[in-house]
Amino acid sequence: MPEEGVKLFGTWVSPFSRRIEVALKLKGVQYEYIEEDLTNKSPALLHYNPVNKQIPVLVHNGKPVAESFVIMEYIDETWKHNPILPADPYERAMARFWAKYIDEKFWPAARKIVVAKGEEQKGEIDEIQQQMKNLEGELKEKKFFGGESLGFLDIAANIIIWLVVAQEALGMDQILNEEKLPVLYGWLQRLLDDAVFKECVPPKDRHLDLFKVKFGSSIASK
Amino acid sequence: MADEIMLLDWWSSMFGMRVRIALVEKGLKYESREEDLNNKSPLLLEMNPVHTKIPVLIHNGKPICESPIIVEYIDEVWKDKSPLLPTDPYQRAHARFWADYIDNKIFQLGGKIWTRKGEDQEAAKKELMECLKILEGELGEKPFFGGENFGFVDVSLVTFSCWFYAYESFGNFSIEAECPKLIAWTKRCLQKSSVSSSLPDPLKIHDFVVQLRKKFGIE
């Protein structure tokens, strides 16, 4: 009998699998969620994503889709109501550009910050501040990057929360603070307050505890 | 009102070549501007302030950057001719996945082959061949990655083919020996005028790499 329905392989802490949960919930799509242990990947995950062996993977009626932006575009094209990408090709290109920017520039810098020290860490902090200013230029006066409601870039940018929690776990001053980055800071508060997004954010304490353990050696050697 | 299309480009860039192919596939007239990457023009800095890189497509004064995003944009705006992405969402996802795979692997690995030596170079060669074999497997018996028709994945990968000779020379290996079907596919693609008019001569690329190696002091 052919497989039916929607499954999502993810992890509770991954901002990448969170993107998919948000997209599915915004569309009201029912799905089965499978929590993966990345130190012991399931045969199912390896079967559905043999090339990259990563989460998230969406399986729709037995057919797998991998890579978070590829999955998001698939979701938007398959369930056409509540679109997450705009209709205009130029605006779509802009959303895709900034989403790619976040993954290619912000994410590597964010991961470095939590392990770097001294001057190197300061350099990464300056870099991220500039990146966030660039994102503010894209957001401007809008409520969300997607306008009145969450769009592709808002969902992609949820990864910023990873850094916010990591910085809190490390006792660092927040790069994303109201004084220096008021526009993006305001966006983050609205994101965290959004009815759908709220359902997808892990409990803060659990998130903090994990990061304290994960980055704990960084604190010890400071 | 006629569309004004300009492409900020650099002759040896596999990424610029992708946009050239897409524009020709759609039968579009455009102005091409060759950038001097050691002395970037004010226009490039204005149109791509974030990355200051080519290619940049400027359509009626508005810039679009990053080659896969530019190619999708072209495909969406001029959708009535030579579609590069299929219409079915699952097949589109499949094509985007493989284009993303190509972007994550081939450029870095190929670059290591002509810039590194010894173990680093050997490791890059091995990994490149593994990736090309995986891609050859994905191609299978199809004439193109897009099936019967040349498509998005074909555009993404074929532009590396003019760099293969340089990789093979400096890495001392043969891609055709291990991936004959992939090389046959590159030859099939080169029969299309959009591809043959957009890719420079592999010998010219090779000579360019010789110059770069001198410049960077790689013997």
Short mmCIF file of C-alpha atoms in Angstrom, two decimals:
data_model
loop_
_atom_site.label_atom_id
_atom_site.label_comp_id
_atom_site.label_asym_id
_atom_site.label_seq_id
_atom_site.Cartn_x
_atom_site.Cartn_y
_atom_site.Cartn_z
CA MET A 1 0.00 0.00 0.00
CA PRO A 2 1.53 3.37 -0.95
CA GLU A 3 2.68 5.52 1.95
CA GLU A 4 0.42 8.48 2.63
CA GLY A 5 0.57 11.63 4.66
CA VAL A 6 3.32 13.98 5.76
CA LYS A 7 6.27 13.11 7.98
CA LEU A 8 8.99 15.40 9.22
CA PHE A 9 12.33 14.12 10.50
CA GLY A 10 13.92 16.77 12.70
CA THR A 11 15.41 17.63 16.06
CA TRP A 12 13.85 19.85 18.71
CA VAL A 13 16.84 22.14 18.85
CA SER A 14 17.54 22.54 15.12
CA PRO A 15 16.56 25.91 13.67
CA PHE A 16 16.49 24.16 10.28
CA SER A 17 13.82 21.64 11.22
CA ARG A 18 12.00 24.45 13.05
CA ARG A 19 11.68 26.21 9.69
CA ILE A 20 9.73 23.27 8.35
CA GLU A 21 7.48 22.98 11.41
CA VAL A 22 6.59 26.67 11.14
CA ALA A 23 5.87 26.39 7.41
CA LEU A 24 3.65 23.32 7.89
CA LYS A 25 1.77 24.89 10.79
CA LEU A 26 1.23 28.15 8.87
CA LYS A 27 -0.42 26.08 6.16
CA GLY A 28 -2.40 23.99 8.64
CA VAL A 29 -0.85 20.77 7.31
CA GLN A 30 -1.15 17.73 9.59
CA TYR A 31 2.12 15.89 9.94
CA GLU A 32 3.86 13.20 11.94
CA TYR A 33 7.01 14.46 13.63
CA ILE A 34 9.93 12.12 14.17
CA GLU A 35 12.67 13.25 16.56
CA GLU A 36 16.07 12.08 15.34
CA ASP A 37 19.11 11.34 17.47
CA LEU A 38 21.90 12.73 15.33
CA THR A 39 24.49 10.62 17.12
CA ASN A 40 22.53 7.54 16.06
CA LYS A 41 20.66 8.32 12.86
CA SER A 42 17.69 6.12 12.11
CA PRO A 43 17.65 3.74 9.11
CA ALA A 44 14.59 5.68 7.91
CA LEU A 45 16.49 8.98 7.82
CA LEU A 46 19.42 7.39 5.99
CA HIS A 47 16.99 5.83 3.54
CA TYR A 48 15.18 9.11 2.86
CA ASN A 49 18.31 11.29 2.69
CA PRO A 50 21.18 9.05 1.61
CA VAL A 51 23.14 11.91 0.03
CA ASN A 52 23.44 14.34 2.95
CA LYS A 53 22.15 12.15 5.82
CA GLN A 54 20.81 15.28 7.53
CA ILE A 55 17.64 16.60 9.03
CA PRO A 56 15.23 18.11 8.23
CA VAL A 57 13.67 15.71 5.74
CA LEU A 58 10.04 15.99 4.72
CA VAL A 59 8.40 12.85 3.41
CA HIS A 60 5.15 13.46 1.54
CA ASN A 61 3.21 10.39 0.42
CA GLY A 62 6.43 8.40 0.65
CA LYS A 63 8.54 10.85 -1.37
CA PRO A 64 11.39 12.58 0.46
CA VAL A 65 12.47 16.22 0.16
CA ALA A 66 15.66 17.43 1.85
CA GLU A 67 17.40 20.79 2.53
CA SER A 68 15.35 23.32 4.49
CA PHE A 69 14.88 25.97 1.76
CA VAL A 70 14.08 23.31 -0.85
CA ILE A 71 11.49 21.85 1.54
CA MET A 72 9.98 25.28 2.26
CA GLU A 73 9.57 26.00 -1.45
CA TYR A 74 8.01 22.55 -1.92
CA ILE A 75 5.54 23.19 0.89
CA ASP A 76 4.62 26.58 -0.58
CA GLU A 77 4.05 25.10 -4.04
CA THR A 78 2.12 22.07 -2.82
CA TRP A 79 -0.19 23.80 -0.31
CA LYS A 80 -0.89 27.08 -2.04
CA HIS A 81 -2.99 28.86 0.59
CA ASN A 82 -1.27 31.22 3.08
CA PRO A 83 1.70 31.71 0.74
CA ILE A 84 5.09 32.17 2.39
CA LEU A 85 6.80 33.49 -0.74
CA PRO A 86 5.47 36.63 -2.44
CA ALA A 87 3.90 36.39 -5.89
CA ASP A 88 6.20 38.93 -7.56
CA PRO A 89 9.36 37.32 -9.03
CA TYR A 90 11.63 40.18 -7.90
CA GLU A 91 10.39 40.02 -4.32
CA ARG A 92 10.78 36.24 -4.40
CA ALA A 93 14.39 36.69 -5.53
CA MET A 94 14.98 39.12 -2.63
CA ALA A 95 13.53 36.72 -0.05
CA ARG A 96 15.68 33.88 -1.43
CA PHE A 97 18.78 36.14 -1.48
CA TRP A 98 18.49 37.13 2.18
CA ALA A 99 17.63 33.60 3.28
CA LYS A 100 20.79 32.35 1.54
CA TYR A 101 22.74 35.20 3.18
CA ILE A 102 21.60 34.06 6.59
CA ASP A 103 22.73 30.48 6.00
CA GLU A 104 26.00 31.31 4.26
CA LYS A 105 27.14 34.29 6.34
CA PHE A 106 25.25 34.56 9.63
CA TRP A 107 25.19 30.87 10.57
CA PRO A 108 28.98 30.22 10.24
CA ALA A 109 29.72 33.45 12.13
CA ALA A 110 27.23 32.56 14.89
CA ARG A 111 28.81 29.14 15.36
CA LYS A 112 32.27 30.70 15.57
CA ILE A 113 31.24 33.24 18.20
CA VAL A 114 30.44 30.59 20.76
CA VAL A 115 33.87 28.98 20.53
CA ALA A 116 36.11 31.94 19.66
CA LYS A 117 37.97 34.04 22.21
CA GLY A 118 39.44 37.51 22.52
CA GLU A 119 40.11 39.41 19.31
CA GLU A 120 38.76 36.66 17.10
CA GLN A 121 35.47 36.66 18.97
CA LYS A 122 35.29 40.43 18.78
CA GLY A 123 35.80 40.24 15.03
CA GLU A 124 32.91 37.78 14.69
CA ILE A 125 30.70 39.99 16.88
CA ASP A 126 31.41 43.01 14.66
CA GLU A 127 30.70 40.89 11.60
CA ILE A 128 27.34 39.74 12.94
CA GLN A 129 26.38 43.26 13.97
CA GLN A 130 26.95 44.36 10.38
CA GLN A 131 24.96 41.42 9.04
CA MET A 132 22.06 42.31 11.33
CA LYS A 133 22.20 45.93 10.14
CA ASN A 134 21.98 44.62 6.58
CA LEU A 135 18.91 42.59 7.52
CA GLU A 136 17.37 45.69 9.10
CA GLY A 137 17.79 47.39 5.73
CA GLU A 138 15.66 44.66 4.19
CA LEU A 139 13.04 44.73 6.96
CA LYS A 140 12.64 48.53 7.09
CA GLU A 141 9.22 49.55 8.48
CA LYS A 142 7.53 46.20 7.95
CA LYS A 143 6.04 44.13 10.74
CA PHE A 144 7.71 41.03 9.35
CA PHE A 145 10.03 40.44 6.39
CA GLY A 146 6.98 38.87 4.74
CA GLY A 147 4.87 41.99 5.40
CA GLU A 148 1.85 41.67 7.66
CA SER A 149 2.39 37.96 8.20
CA LEU A 150 5.34 35.57 8.46
CA GLY A 151 7.09 34.85 5.18
CA PHE A 152 9.98 32.81 3.82
CA LEU A 153 12.66 35.09 5.24
CA ASP A 154 11.06 35.34 8.71
CA ILE A 155 10.97 31.56 8.88
CA ALA A 156 14.57 31.31 7.66
CA ALA A 157 15.71 33.99 10.12
CA ASN A 158 14.41 32.07 13.14
CA ILE A 159 17.99 30.81 13.29
CA ILE A 160 18.89 34.12 14.94
CA ILE A 161 17.21 32.76 18.08
CA TRP A 162 19.93 30.09 18.22
CA LEU A 163 22.51 32.84 18.76
CA VAL A 164 20.35 34.74 21.25
CA VAL A 165 19.99 31.63 23.43
CA ALA A 166 23.65 30.66 22.99
CA GLN A 167 24.79 34.13 24.07
CA GLU A 168 22.50 33.98 27.09
CA ALA A 169 23.85 30.53 28.01
CA LEU A 170 27.40 31.89 27.82
CA GLY A 171 26.60 35.01 29.83
CA MET A 172 27.58 37.19 26.87
CA ASP A 173 26.11 40.60 26.09
CA GLN A 174 23.46 40.22 23.44
CA ILE A 175 24.49 41.39 20.01
CA LEU A 176 20.80 41.75 19.13
CA ASN A 177 19.84 44.44 21.63
CA GLU A 178 17.23 47.15 21.45
CA GLU A 179 19.72 50.00 21.65
CA LYS A 180 21.97 49.04 18.76
CA LEU A 181 19.54 47.14 16.52
CA PRO A 182 16.05 48.44 17.38
CA VAL A 183 14.43 47.40 14.10
CA LEU A 184 15.58 43.78 14.20
CA TYR A 185 15.03 43.58 17.94
CA GLY A 186 11.41 44.67 17.45
CA TRP A 187 11.01 42.04 14.72
CA LEU A 188 12.30 39.31 17.03
CA GLN A 189 9.81 40.23 19.75
CA ARG A 190 6.97 40.10 17.23
CA LEU A 191 8.23 36.76 15.91
CA LEU A 192 8.34 35.26 19.41
CA ASP A 193 4.86 36.60 20.03
CA ASP A 194 3.35 35.18 16.84
CA ALA A 195 0.66 32.60 17.59
CA VAL A 196 1.97 29.98 15.16
CA PHE A 197 5.67 30.55 15.77
CA LYS A 198 5.24 30.29 19.54
CA GLU A 199 4.14 26.67 19.17
CA CYS A 200 7.42 25.81 17.49
CA VAL A 201 9.90 27.39 19.91
CA PRO A 202 11.45 24.99 22.42
CA PRO A 203 11.00 25.80 26.12
CA LYS A 204 13.64 28.43 26.97
CA ASP A 205 14.95 26.60 30.06
CA ARG A 206 15.49 23.37 28.18
CA HIS A 207 17.21 25.26 25.36
CA LEU A 208 19.45 27.19 27.77
CA ASP A 209 20.37 24.08 29.73
CA LEU A 210 21.44 22.27 26.59
CA PHE A 211 23.58 25.17 25.44
CA LYS A 212 25.20 25.58 28.84
CA VAL A 213 26.31 21.98 28.63
CA LYS A 214 27.25 22.17 24.94
CA PHE A 215 29.29 25.37 25.16
CA GLY A 216 30.22 24.92 28.79
CA SER A 217 33.92 24.33 28.09
CA SER A 218 34.04 27.79 26.50
CA ILE A 219 32.89 29.35 29.77
CA ALA A 220 35.35 27.34 31.85
CA SER A 221 38.36 28.52 29.88
CA LYS A 222 37.45 32.24 29.80
CA MET B 1 8.46 49.05 -23.12
CA ALA B 2 11.38 46.77 -23.88
CA ASP B 3 13.15 45.08 -21.00
CA GLU B 4 16.57 46.43 -20.16
CA ILE B 5 18.83 43.63 -19.11
CA MET B 6 22.45 43.98 -18.06
CA LEU B 7 24.75 41.28 -16.74
CA LEU B 8 27.82 42.13 -14.66
CA ASP B 9 30.08 39.21 -15.37
CA TRP B 10 33.60 37.79 -15.49
CA TRP B 11 34.55 35.54 -18.38
CA SER B 12 35.85 32.54 -16.43
CA SER B 13 33.14 32.46 -13.75
CA MET B 14 31.08 29.26 -13.79
CA PHE B 15 28.40 31.25 -11.98
CA GLY B 16 28.29 34.00 -14.61
CA MET B 17 28.12 31.32 -17.31
CA ARG B 18 24.95 29.91 -15.76
CA VAL B 19 23.20 33.25 -16.21
CA ARG B 20 24.48 33.59 -19.79
CA ILE B 21 23.03 30.17 -20.63
CA ALA B 22 19.66 31.04 -19.10
CA LEU B 23 19.46 34.35 -20.97
CA VAL B 24 20.25 32.69 -24.30
CA GLU B 25 17.79 29.85 -23.60
CA LYS B 26 15.08 32.47 -23.18
CA GLY B 27 16.17 34.33 -26.32
CA LEU B 28 16.85 37.54 -24.40
CA LYS B 29 18.94 40.48 -25.55
CA TYR B 30 21.18 41.89 -22.88
CA GLU B 31 24.22 44.07 -22.32
CA SER B 32 27.16 42.22 -20.86
CA ARG B 33 29.73 44.09 -18.78
CA GLU B 34 33.00 42.46 -17.94
CA GLU B 35 34.10 43.44 -14.45
CA ASP B 36 37.71 43.83 -13.38
CA LEU B 37 37.61 41.87 -10.14
CA ASN B 38 40.74 43.65 -8.88
CA ASN B 39 39.10 47.00 -9.49
CA LYS B 40 35.38 46.60 -9.04
CA SER B 41 33.19 49.17 -10.76
CA PRO B 42 31.01 51.61 -8.82
CA LEU B 43 28.03 49.96 -10.53
CA LEU B 44 28.92 46.53 -9.12
CA LEU B 45 29.46 47.96 -5.65
CA GLU B 46 26.10 49.74 -5.87
CA MET B 47 24.20 46.76 -7.26
CA ASN B 48 25.72 44.14 -4.95
CA PRO B 49 26.88 46.00 -1.86
CA VAL B 50 26.54 42.95 0.38
CA HIS B 51 28.83 40.55 -1.52
CA THR B 52 30.43 42.78 -4.21
CA LYS B 53 30.51 39.70 -6.45
CA ILE B 54 29.48 38.80 -9.96
CA PRO B 55 27.23 37.70 -11.54
CA VAL B 56 24.66 40.44 -11.03
CA LEU B 57 21.65 40.65 -13.30
CA ILE B 58 20.19 44.13 -13.57
CA HIS B 59 16.63 44.03 -14.92
CA ASN B 60 15.09 47.42 -15.59
CA GLY B 61 17.48 48.91 -13.07
CA LYS B 62 16.84 46.36 -10.30
CA PRO B 63 19.66 44.00 -9.29
CA ILE B 64 19.39 40.28 -8.64
CA CYS B 65 22.40 38.46 -7.19
CA GLU B 66 23.53 34.85 -6.64
CA SER B 67 23.46 32.68 -9.75
CA PRO B 68 20.83 30.06 -8.77
CA ILE B 69 18.52 32.87 -7.63
CA ILE B 70 19.15 34.78 -10.87
CA VAL B 71 18.43 31.67 -12.99
CA GLU B 72 15.16 31.01 -11.12
CA TYR B 73 14.21 34.66 -11.52
CA ILE B 74 14.82 34.50 -15.27
CA ASP B 75 12.82 31.28 -15.44
CA GLU B 76 9.89 32.84 -13.56
CA VAL B 77 9.78 36.15 -15.45
CA TRP B 78 10.18 34.67 -18.94
CA LYS B 79 8.21 31.55 -18.22
CA ASP B 80 6.75 30.98 -21.65
CA LYS B 81 9.97 29.96 -23.35
CA SER B 82 12.33 27.04 -22.62
CA PRO B 83 11.32 26.40 -19.02
CA LEU B 84 14.32 25.37 -16.93
CA LEU B 85 12.40 24.09 -13.91
CA PRO B 86 9.61 21.51 -14.28
CA THR B 87 6.05 22.36 -13.21
CA ASP B 88 5.56 19.53 -10.71
CA PRO B 89 6.51 20.62 -7.15
CA TYR B 90 8.26 17.34 -6.30
CA GLN B 91 10.37 17.44 -9.48
CA ARG B 92 11.15 21.10 -8.79
CA ALA B 93 12.31 20.18 -5.28
CA HIS B 94 14.42 17.40 -6.75
CA ALA B 95 16.08 19.83 -9.18
CA ARG B 96 16.71 22.44 -6.46
CA PHE B 97 18.20 19.79 -4.18
CA TRP B 98 20.75 18.73 -6.80
CA ALA B 99 21.58 22.32 -7.78
CA ASP B 100 22.23 23.01 -4.08
CA TYR B 101 24.42 19.88 -3.85
CA ILE B 102 26.48 21.06 -6.83
CA ASP B 103 26.88 24.50 -5.23
CA ASN B 104 28.06 23.05 -1.93
CA LYS B 105 30.65 20.71 -3.41
CA ILE B 106 32.12 21.28 -6.85
CA PHE B 107 33.58 24.79 -6.66
CA GLN B 108 35.43 24.29 -3.37
CA LEU B 109 36.74 20.84 -4.29
CA GLY B 110 37.81 21.90 -7.77
CA GLY B 111 39.51 24.95 -6.32
CA LYS B 112 41.50 22.84 -3.87
CA ILE B 113 42.76 20.67 -6.70
CA TRP B 114 44.59 23.54 -8.41
CA THR B 115 45.62 25.44 -5.28
CA ARG B 116 46.83 22.65 -2.98
CA LYS B 117 49.45 19.93 -3.05
CA GLY B 118 50.13 16.54 -1.51
CA GLU B 119 47.53 15.04 0.82
CA ASP B 120 45.17 18.02 0.63
CA GLN B 121 45.07 17.79 -3.14
CA GLU B 122 44.61 14.01 -3.10
CA ALA B 123 41.75 14.28 -0.64
CA ALA B 124 40.05 16.94 -2.78
CA LYS B 125 40.45 14.80 -5.92
CA LYS B 126 38.98 11.78 -4.22
CA GLU B 127 36.02 13.74 -2.89
CA LEU B 128 35.41 15.48 -6.21
CA MET B 129 35.30 12.15 -8.02
CA GLU B 130 32.88 10.77 -5.43
CA CYS B 131 30.58 13.76 -5.97
CA LEU B 132 30.80 13.50 -9.76
CA LYS B 133 30.00 9.78 -9.53
CA ILE B 134 26.97 10.56 -7.39
CA LEU B 135 25.87 13.13 -9.96
CA GLU B 136 26.47 10.65 -12.78
CA GLY B 137 24.25 8.20 -10.87
CA GLU B 138 21.56 10.86 -10.60
CA LEU B 139 21.77 11.48 -14.36
CA GLY B 140 21.32 7.75 -15.02
CA GLU B 141 20.18 6.98 -18.52
CA LYS B 142 18.50 10.34 -19.08
CA PRO B 143 19.87 12.61 -21.81
CA PHE B 144 19.80 15.53 -19.36
CA PHE B 145 19.35 15.94 -15.61
CA GLY B 146 16.09 17.63 -16.57
CA GLY B 147 14.98 14.47 -18.40
CA GLU B 148 14.30 14.87 -22.09
CA ASN B 149 14.98 18.57 -21.80
CA PHE B 150 17.92 20.62 -20.63
CA GLY B 151 17.02 22.09 -17.25
CA PHE B 152 18.04 23.79 -14.01
CA VAL B 153 20.47 21.12 -12.81
CA ASP B 154 22.08 20.91 -16.24
CA VAL B 155 22.64 24.69 -16.20
CA SER B 156 24.09 24.48 -12.68
CA LEU B 157 26.63 21.76 -13.47
CA VAL B 158 27.62 22.15 -17.12
CA THR B 159 29.46 25.41 -16.49
CA PHE B 160 32.06 23.52 -14.45
CA SER B 161 32.85 21.34 -17.47
CA CYS B 162 35.10 23.98 -19.06
CA TRP B 163 37.15 23.89 -15.82
CA PHE B 164 37.55 20.06 -15.91
CA TYR B 165 40.64 20.20 -18.13
CA ALA B 166 42.36 22.53 -15.64
CA TYR B 167 41.37 20.30 -12.68
CA GLU B 168 42.63 17.21 -14.52
CA SER B 169 45.93 18.82 -15.54
CA PHE B 170 46.86 20.14 -12.13
CA GLY B 171 45.44 17.14 -10.32
CA ASN B 172 46.87 14.64 -12.75
CA PHE B 173 43.74 12.54 -13.20
CA SER B 174 41.01 11.87 -15.75
CA ILE B 175 37.39 12.62 -15.04
CA GLU B 176 36.28 10.79 -18.19
CA ALA B 177 38.00 7.59 -17.07
CA GLU B 178 35.77 7.38 -13.99
CA CYS B 179 32.67 9.24 -15.20
CA PRO B 180 32.31 8.56 -18.93
CA LYS B 181 28.55 9.12 -18.92
CA LEU B 182 28.98 12.50 -17.30
CA ILE B 183 31.50 13.57 -19.94
CA ALA B 184 29.13 12.30 -22.66
CA TRP B 185 26.46 14.49 -21.06
CA THR B 186 28.76 17.56 -21.18
CA LYS B 187 29.31 16.97 -24.90
CA ARG B 188 25.56 16.65 -25.42
CA CYS B 189 25.03 19.96 -23.61
CA LEU B 190 27.73 21.66 -25.70
CA GLN B 191 25.68 20.88 -28.80
CA LYS B 192 23.20 23.44 -27.56
CA SER B 193 24.09 26.93 -28.75
CA SER B 194 23.14 28.44 -25.37
CA VAL B 195 25.90 26.35 -23.78
CA SER B 196 28.57 26.53 -26.49
CA SER B 197 28.19 30.32 -26.73
CA SER B 198 28.42 30.75 -22.96
CA LEU B 199 31.38 28.56 -22.03
CA PRO B 200 34.95 29.61 -22.78
CA ASP B 201 37.52 27.24 -24.28
CA PRO B 202 38.88 24.87 -21.59
CA LEU B 203 42.42 25.65 -22.81
CA LYS B 204 41.86 29.33 -22.10
CA ILE B 205 40.68 28.41 -18.57
CA HIS B 206 43.76 26.26 -18.12
CA ASP B 207 46.06 29.13 -19.14
CA PHE B 208 44.19 31.44 -16.78
CA VAL B 209 44.77 28.99 -13.91
CA VAL B 210 48.51 28.89 -14.81
CA GLN B 211 48.56 32.69 -14.42
CA LEU B 212 46.63 32.55 -11.14
CA ARG B 213 48.99 29.95 -9.72
CA LYS B 214 51.96 32.21 -10.58
CA LYS B 215 50.20 35.16 -9.01
CA PHE B 216 49.47 33.28 -5.78
CA GLY B 217 52.89 31.62 -5.72
CA ILE B 218 51.58 28.07 -6.12
CA GLU B 219 54.14 26.00 -7.98
#
